[in-house]
CSV table of C-alpha atoms and ligand atoms in Angstrom, one decimal:
chain,number,residue,atom,x,y,z
A,137,MET,CA,0.0,0.0,0.0
A,138,ARG,CA,1.4,3.3,-1.0
A,139,ARG,CA,0.8,6.3,1.3
A,140,VAL,CA,0.4,9.6,-0.5
A,141,VAL,CA,0.3,13.3,0.2
A,142,ILE,CA,-1.4,15.4,-2.4
A,143,ASP,CA,-0.4,19.0,-2.7
A,144,THR,CA,-2.8,20.7,-5.1
A,145,ASP,CA,-4.1,23.9,-6.6
A,146,ALA,CA,-7.5,22.3,-7.5
A,147,GLY,CA,-8.4,23.1,-10.3
A,148,VAL,CA,-10.4,21.0,-12.7
A,149,ASP,CA,-7.8,18.3,-13.5
A,150,ASP,CA,-6.6,18.4,-9.9
A,151,SER,CA,-10.2,17.6,-8.7
A,152,ILE,CA,-10.4,14.6,-11.1
A,153,ALA,CA,-6.9,13.6,-9.8
A,154,ILE,CA,-8.2,13.6,-6.2
A,155,VAL,CA,-11.3,11.5,-7.2
A,156,TYR,CA,-9.0,9.1,-9.0
A,157,ALA,CA,-6.5,8.8,-6.2
A,158,SER,CA,-9.3,8.2,-3.7
A,159,ARG,CA,-10.4,5.2,-5.7
A,160,LEU,CA,-7.1,3.6,-6.2
A,161,PRO,CA,-6.9,0.4,-4.1
A,162,ASP,CA,-3.1,0.6,-3.9
A,163,ALA,CA,-2.9,4.1,-2.4
A,164,THR,CA,-4.0,5.8,0.8
A,165,ILE,CA,-4.3,9.5,0.8
A,166,GLU,CA,-2.8,10.5,4.2
A,167,LEU,CA,-2.9,14.3,3.7
A,168,ILE,CA,-4.1,16.9,1.3
A,169,THR,CA,-2.4,20.3,1.2
A,170,THR,CA,-3.5,23.3,-0.9
A,171,VAL,CA,-1.5,26.0,-2.7
A,172,SER,CA,-2.3,29.0,-4.8
A,173,GLY,CA,-2.0,28.4,-8.5
A,174,ASN,CA,-5.0,27.8,-10.8
A,175,VAL,CA,-7.0,29.9,-8.3
A,176,PRO,CA,-6.1,31.6,-5.0
A,177,VAL,CA,-5.6,29.1,-2.2
A,178,SER,CA,-8.8,30.1,-0.4
A,179,GLU,CA,-10.8,28.8,-3.4
A,180,VAL,CA,-8.6,25.8,-3.8
A,181,THR,CA,-9.1,24.9,-0.1
A,182,GLN,CA,-12.9,25.2,-0.5
A,183,ASN,CA,-12.8,22.8,-3.5
A,184,VAL,CA,-10.8,20.3,-1.6
A,185,LEU,CA,-13.1,20.5,1.4
A,186,TYR,CA,-16.1,19.9,-0.8
A,187,LEU,CA,-14.4,16.9,-2.5
A,188,LYS,CA,-13.4,15.6,1.0
A,189,LYS,CA,-17.1,15.7,1.9
A,190,ILE,CA,-18.6,14.1,-1.1
A,191,LEU,CA,-15.9,11.5,-1.5
A,192,ARG,CA,-16.0,10.8,2.3
A,193,LEU,CA,-12.2,11.2,2.6
A,194,ASP,CA,-10.5,10.8,6.0
A,195,ALA,CA,-7.4,12.7,5.0
A,196,PRO,CA,-6.8,16.0,6.9
A,197,VAL,CA,-6.7,19.2,4.8
A,198,PHE,CA,-4.2,21.9,5.4
A,199,SER,CA,-4.1,25.1,3.4
A,200,GLY,CA,-0.8,26.6,2.4
A,201,ALA,CA,0.9,29.4,0.5
A,202,GLU,CA,-1.2,32.3,-0.7
A,203,ALA,CA,1.5,33.4,-3.1
A,204,PRO,CA,5.0,32.5,-4.2
A,205,ARG,CA,7.6,33.9,-1.8
A,206,SER,CA,9.4,36.1,-4.3
A,207,ARG,CA,6.9,37.0,-7.0
A,208,LYS,CA,3.3,38.1,-7.6
A,209,LEU,CA,0.7,35.3,-7.9
A,210,ILE,CA,-0.5,34.5,-11.3
A,211,THR,CA,-3.8,32.5,-11.6
A,212,ALA,CA,-5.7,30.9,-14.4
A,213,PRO,CA,-9.5,31.5,-13.9
A,214,GLU,CA,-9.9,31.4,-17.7
A,215,VAL,CA,-8.9,27.8,-17.7
A,216,HIS,CA,-10.5,26.6,-14.4
A,217,GLY,CA,-13.2,29.2,-13.6
A,218,LYS,CA,-13.0,31.8,-10.9
A,219,ASP,CA,-13.7,29.2,-8.2
A,220,GLY,CA,-11.5,26.6,-9.8
A,221,VAL,CA,-14.3,24.2,-10.7
A,222,GLY,CA,-15.9,26.0,-13.6
A,223,GLY,CA,-18.2,28.1,-11.4
A,224,TYR,CA,-20.0,25.1,-9.9
A,225,ARG,CA,-19.2,25.8,-6.2
A,226,LYS,CA,-20.1,29.5,-6.5
A,227,SER,CA,-23.4,28.8,-8.4
A,228,LYS,CA,-24.5,26.4,-5.6
A,229,GLY,CA,-23.3,28.6,-2.8
A,230,ILE,CA,-21.1,25.9,-1.3
A,231,SER,CA,-18.7,27.1,1.3
A,232,PHE,CA,-17.0,25.8,4.4
A,233,PRO,CA,-15.4,27.5,7.3
A,234,ALA,CA,-11.7,27.1,6.4
A,235,TRP,CA,-10.4,25.4,9.5
A,236,ARG,CA,-6.7,24.6,9.9
A,237,THR,CA,-5.8,27.6,7.7
A,238,GLY,CA,-2.1,27.6,7.1
A,239,GLY,CA,0.4,24.9,8.1
A,240,ALA,CA,0.5,23.0,4.8
A,241,ALA,CA,4.3,22.8,4.7
A,242,ALA,CA,4.6,21.8,8.4
A,243,ALA,CA,2.0,19.1,7.8
A,244,ILE,CA,4.0,17.8,4.8
A,245,VAL,CA,7.1,17.6,7.0
A,246,MET,CA,5.1,15.8,9.7
A,247,ALA,CA,3.9,13.2,7.2
A,248,ALA,CA,7.4,12.8,5.8
A,249,ARG,CA,8.8,12.2,9.3
A,250,LYS,CA,6.1,9.8,10.1
A,251,PHE,CA,6.0,7.6,6.9
A,252,GLY,CA,9.6,8.1,5.5
A,253,LYS,CA,10.2,5.9,2.5
A,254,LYS,CA,6.6,4.6,2.5
A,255,LEU,CA,5.4,8.1,1.5
A,256,THR,CA,5.1,9.6,-2.0
A,257,ILE,CA,4.4,13.3,-2.3
A,258,ILE,CA,2.3,14.1,-5.3
A,259,SER,CA,2.6,17.8,-6.2
A,260,LEU,CA,-0.1,19.0,-8.7
A,261,GLY,CA,0.5,22.7,-8.5
A,262,PRO,CA,3.3,25.3,-8.0
A,263,MET,CA,6.0,24.0,-5.7
A,264,THR,CA,5.6,26.8,-3.1
A,265,ASN,CA,4.6,24.5,-0.2
A,266,ILE,CA,7.1,21.8,-1.1
A,267,ALA,CA,9.9,24.4,-1.1
A,268,LYS,CA,8.8,25.6,2.3
A,269,ALA,CA,8.7,22.0,3.6
A,270,VAL,CA,12.3,21.6,2.3
A,271,SER,CA,13.3,24.8,4.1
A,272,LEU,CA,11.7,23.5,7.4
A,273,ASP,CA,13.3,20.0,7.3
A,274,PRO,CA,15.3,19.1,4.3
A,275,ALA,CA,16.3,15.7,5.7
A,276,ALA,CA,12.7,14.6,6.2
A,277,VAL,CA,11.7,15.6,2.7
A,278,LYS,CA,14.7,13.9,1.2
A,279,GLY,CA,13.8,10.8,3.1
A,280,VAL,CA,10.4,10.2,1.5
A,281,GLY,CA,9.9,7.4,-1.1
A,282,GLY,CA,9.5,10.0,-3.9
A,283,ILE,CA,8.3,13.4,-5.0
A,284,ILE,CA,6.3,13.5,-8.2
A,285,GLN,CA,5.7,16.9,-9.8
A,286,MET,CA,3.2,17.6,-12.6
A,287,GLY,CA,5.3,20.2,-14.4
A,288,GLY,CA,7.7,21.3,-17.0
A,289,ALA,CA,8.0,21.1,-20.7
A,290,PHE,CA,11.3,19.6,-21.9
A,291,SER,CA,11.1,19.1,-25.7
A,292,GLY,CA,8.2,21.1,-26.8
A,293,TYR,CA,6.4,24.3,-26.2
A,294,GLY,CA,4.8,25.3,-22.9
A,295,ASN,CA,1.2,26.1,-22.1
A,296,THR,CA,1.7,29.4,-20.4
A,297,THR,CA,4.5,31.2,-22.2
A,298,VAL,CA,6.4,29.8,-25.2
A,299,PHE,CA,8.7,27.6,-23.2
A,300,THR,CA,7.0,27.3,-19.8
A,301,GLU,CA,4.4,25.0,-18.1
A,302,PHE,CA,2.0,26.7,-15.7
A,303,ASN,CA,3.0,25.1,-12.4
A,304,ILE,CA,6.7,25.9,-12.8
A,305,PHE,CA,6.0,29.3,-14.3
A,306,VAL,CA,4.0,30.4,-11.3
A,307,ASP,CA,6.8,29.8,-8.9
A,308,PRO,CA,10.1,29.0,-10.6
A,309,GLU,CA,12.1,30.0,-7.5
A,310,ALA,CA,10.3,27.3,-5.4
A,311,ALA,CA,11.1,24.6,-8.0
A,312,SER,CA,14.7,25.8,-8.3
A,313,TYR,CA,15.1,25.8,-4.5
A,314,VAL,CA,13.9,22.2,-4.1
A,315,LEU,CA,16.3,21.0,-6.8
A,316,LYS,CA,19.2,23.0,-5.6
A,317,ASN,CA,18.8,21.5,-2.1
A,318,GLY,CA,19.4,18.1,-3.4
A,319,VAL,CA,15.8,16.9,-3.4
A,320,LYS,CA,15.2,14.4,-6.2
A,321,VAL,CA,12.1,15.1,-8.1
A,322,THR,CA,10.3,13.1,-10.8
A,323,PHE,CA,8.7,15.4,-13.3
A,324,VAL,CA,5.6,14.5,-15.3
A,325,PRO,CA,5.8,17.1,-18.0
A,326,LEU,CA,3.5,18.5,-20.7
A,327,ASP,CA,5.5,16.5,-23.3
A,328,LEU,CA,3.8,13.4,-21.9
A,329,THR,CA,0.5,14.7,-20.5
A,330,GLU,CA,-0.5,16.4,-23.7
A,331,THR,CA,-0.2,13.1,-25.7
A,332,LEU,CA,-3.7,12.2,-24.4
A,333,PHE,CA,-6.9,14.2,-24.2
A,334,LEU,CA,-10.5,13.6,-23.5
A,335,PRO,CA,-12.7,14.7,-26.4
A,336,ARG,CA,-15.9,16.5,-25.6
A,337,ASN,CA,-18.2,13.8,-27.0
A,338,ILE,CA,-16.5,11.1,-24.8
A,339,VAL,CA,-16.7,13.3,-21.7
A,340,ALA,CA,-20.4,13.8,-22.4
A,341,SER,CA,-21.1,10.1,-22.6
A,342,LEU,CA,-18.9,9.3,-19.6
A,343,LEU,CA,-20.9,11.8,-17.6
A,344,VAL,CA,-24.2,10.3,-18.6
A,345,LYS,CA,-23.0,6.8,-17.4
A,346,ALA,CA,-21.5,8.2,-14.2
A,347,GLY,CA,-24.6,10.2,-13.3
A,348,VAL,CA,-26.4,7.0,-12.2
A,349,ASN,CA,-23.8,6.3,-9.6
A,350,TRP,CA,-22.5,9.5,-8.1
A,351,PRO,CA,-25.3,12.2,-7.9
A,352,GLU,CA,-23.2,14.7,-5.9
A,353,LEU,CA,-20.0,14.4,-7.9
A,354,VAL,CA,-21.3,14.3,-11.4
A,355,PRO,CA,-22.9,17.8,-11.6
A,356,LEU,CA,-19.6,19.2,-10.3
A,357,LEU,CA,-17.6,17.3,-12.9
A,358,ARG,CA,-20.0,18.3,-15.7
A,359,LYS,CA,-19.8,22.0,-15.0
A,360,ALA,CA,-16.0,21.9,-14.3
A,361,LEU,CA,-15.2,19.8,-17.4
A,362,ASN,CA,-17.4,21.9,-19.7
A,363,HIS,CA,-15.6,25.1,-18.7
A,364,TYR,CA,-12.2,23.4,-19.0
A,365,ILE,CA,-13.1,22.1,-22.5
A,366,ASP,CA,-14.5,25.4,-23.6
A,367,TYR,CA,-11.1,26.9,-22.7
A,368,HIS,CA,-9.1,24.4,-24.7
A,369,ARG,CA,-11.4,24.8,-27.7
A,370,HIS,CA,-10.8,28.6,-27.6
A,371,ALA,CA,-7.1,28.6,-26.7
A,372,ASP,CA,-5.8,25.4,-28.3
A,373,LYS,CA,-8.4,24.7,-31.0
A,374,LEU,CA,-8.9,21.4,-29.2
A,375,ASP,CA,-12.4,20.2,-28.4
A,376,GLY,CA,-11.4,18.3,-25.4
A,377,CYS,CA,-9.2,18.6,-22.4
A,378,PHE,CA,-6.0,17.3,-20.9
A,379,MET,CA,-5.6,15.1,-17.8
A,380,HIS,CA,-2.3,16.4,-16.5
A,381,ASP,CA,-2.8,15.8,-12.8
A,382,PRO,CA,-4.6,12.4,-13.0
A,383,ILE,CA,-1.7,11.2,-15.1
A,384,THR,CA,0.7,12.4,-12.4
A,385,VAL,CA,-1.2,10.4,-9.8
A,386,ALA,CA,-0.9,7.4,-12.0
A,387,ALA,CA,2.9,7.9,-12.4
A,388,ALA,CA,3.1,7.9,-8.6
A,389,VAL,CA,0.9,4.9,-8.0
A,390,HIS,CA,1.5,2.9,-11.2
A,391,PRO,CA,5.1,3.7,-12.2
A,392,GLU,CA,5.1,0.4,-14.2
A,393,TRP,CA,2.9,2.1,-16.8
A,394,PHE,CA,5.6,4.7,-17.4
A,395,ARG,CA,9.1,5.0,-18.8
A,396,PHE,CA,11.4,7.4,-17.0
A,397,THR,CA,14.8,8.9,-17.8
A,398,GLY,CA,17.3,10.2,-15.3
A,399,SER,CA,18.4,13.8,-15.9
A,400,SER,CA,19.8,17.0,-14.5
A,401,VAL,CA,17.0,19.6,-14.4
A,402,SER,CA,17.6,23.3,-13.8
A,403,ILE,CA,14.9,25.9,-13.6
A,404,GLU,CA,15.3,29.3,-15.3
A,405,THR,CA,14.3,32.0,-12.9
A,406,LYS,CA,15.5,35.2,-14.5
A,407,GLY,CA,15.0,35.2,-18.3
A,408,LYS,CA,12.7,37.8,-19.7
A,409,HIS,CA,11.2,35.2,-22.1
A,410,THR,CA,12.2,32.0,-20.3
A,411,ALA,CA,11.6,32.4,-16.5
A,412,GLY,CA,9.9,29.2,-15.5
A,413,MET,CA,11.5,27.1,-18.2
A,414,THR,CA,12.7,23.6,-17.2
A,415,VAL,CA,16.1,22.9,-18.7
A,416,ALA,CA,17.2,19.2,-18.9
A,417,ASP,CA,20.5,18.0,-20.2
A,418,PHE,CA,19.9,15.1,-22.5
A,419,ARG,CA,23.2,15.3,-24.2
A,420,LYS,CA,25.2,12.1,-24.4
A,421,GLY,CA,27.5,11.8,-21.4
A,422,ALA,CA,25.5,14.4,-19.4
A,423,VAL,CA,25.5,13.8,-15.7
A,424,LEU,CA,22.4,12.0,-14.5
A,425,GLY,CA,21.6,14.2,-11.7
A,426,ASN,CA,18.8,15.5,-9.5
A,427,SER,CA,15.7,14.3,-11.4
A,428,ARG,CA,13.8,11.8,-13.3
A,429,ILE,CA,11.5,12.7,-16.2
A,430,ALA,CA,8.5,10.6,-17.3
A,431,VAL,CA,9.0,10.3,-21.1
A,432,SER,CA,6.2,8.0,-22.2
A,433,PHE,CA,3.4,5.8,-20.8
A,434,ASP,CA,0.8,3.2,-21.6
A,435,ALA,CA,-1.8,5.8,-22.2
A,436,LEU,CA,-4.7,3.4,-23.0
A,437,THR,CA,-4.1,1.3,-19.8
A,438,PHE,CA,-4.2,4.6,-17.9
A,439,LEU,CA,-7.3,5.8,-19.7
A,440,GLY,CA,-9.1,2.6,-19.0
A,441,ASP,CA,-8.3,2.8,-15.3
A,442,LEU,CA,-9.1,6.5,-15.0
A,443,THR,CA,-12.5,6.3,-16.8
A,444,GLY,CA,-13.4,3.1,-14.9
A,445,LYS,CA,-12.6,4.6,-11.5
A,446,VAL,CA,-13.8,8.2,-12.0
A,447,PHE,CA,-16.8,7.6,-14.3
A,448,GLY,CA,-17.6,4.0,-13.7
A,449,ALA,CA,-17.3,3.3,-17.5
A,450,ARG,CA,-14.0,2.1,-18.9
A,451,ILE,CA,-12.7,3.3,-22.2
A,452,GLY,CA,-9.8,1.1,-23.0
A,453,ARG,CA,-8.3,0.0,-26.3
A,454,SER,CA,-11.5,0.6,-28.3
A,455,ALA,CA,-11.8,3.1,-31.2
A,456,ALA,CA,-13.0,5.6,-28.5
A,457,GLY,CA,-9.8,5.1,-26.6
A,458,GLN,CA,-7.7,5.5,-29.8
A,459,SER,CA,-9.4,8.8,-30.5
A,460,CYS,CA,-8.0,10.2,-27.2
A,461,LEU,CA,-4.4,9.8,-28.4
A,462,ARG,CA,-2.7,12.8,-30.0
A,463,ARG,CA,0.6,13.9,-31.3
A,464,ARG,CA,2.0,16.8,-29.4
A,465,PHE,CA,2.9,20.1,-31.1
A,466,THR,CA,6.6,20.1,-30.7
A,467,ALA,CA,9.4,22.6,-30.8
A,468,ASP,CA,10.7,21.0,-34.1
A,469,PHE,CA,9.4,23.8,-36.4
A,470,ARG,CA,9.7,21.6,-39.5
A,471,ASN,CA,6.6,19.7,-38.2
A,472,ASN,CA,4.7,22.8,-37.6
A,473,LEU,CA,4.7,24.5,-41.0
A,474,ARG,CA,1.7,26.8,-41.7
B,211,LIG,O1,0.2,22.9,-16.7
B,211,LIG,C1,-0.8,22.0,-16.2
B,211,LIG,C2,-0.9,22.1,-14.7
B,211,LIG,O2,-1.2,23.5,-14.3
B,211,LIG,C3,-1.9,21.3,-14.1
B,211,LIG,O3,-1.4,20.9,-12.8
B,211,LIG,C4,-3.1,22.2,-13.9
B,211,LIG,O4,-4.0,21.9,-12.9
B,211,LIG,C5,-2.4,23.5,-13.6
B,211,LIG,O5,-2.1,23.6,-12.2
B,212,LIG,CA1,-2.9,21.4,-10.8
């Protein structure tokens, strides 16, 4: 049994990742911590508390950083909605007294000390809380079984600026601090997560099937996913959406579905056009250093498991499954002639 901490900026795909993680028989969620990213941490925490309620999770929830330590917070309401779930929570007037405000980083440290190698930290947002946890007790954080970070773009374009992925772009100093302090991180980057998407028609049919089983969860997923897909249609000309964070959960709990490479990763913090860029040295003979990068995965096995667990309707190696695979737009301009 793998014990996991989820640090999240929930977020539409984060919310699906939490649902997925809660239904994985091989994982126990020991703690959920929240961080500003997709939306401010106050909204993120409300989303997580609502998920905790409807999924009947035992895990304690601690809220964390309101903003990066050394730069202004950037959020993405256009992608996730102002409340982070496509406006669903606000439209229903759902809110909780935010108890245990603060303390996310200390809670991560406590979990690291308690579970050591048995613990995997799954980081689905900017690394602000993780960096703070490292500053509080580097040995404890280094002593966990693994830290898996959704983030980075190594061989292709970013989703925020030309070369940056959102989570790292929001707080590059935090990511850099973690790596520079000798903490090994496994990155699940856009290069991999954007090779799979859920088309709108498939999402619609999954929601119809799921509706019978989970009357509280499905209206939330419907509104959140529709908002998220509308964004992708407008911004990426893609009538569907990416599952960045659920894939990251899978990389933590089912690493056997993934191929990883060792690498040395540095984070650009200063460049006018490149701050937040993840730079990996893939040259022959380069030192295999502080990180691992997920480079490919068995997307259809993941898809079958995700759809079965989150929607109660498996899409596997069928034609529908095949229609979820895509070739990613890469930095090789010869493939992108217009
Ligand atoms: O770039 C994708 C990542 O940024 C995902 O974690 C998404 O939820 C946002 O946080
Ligand atoms: Ca996220």
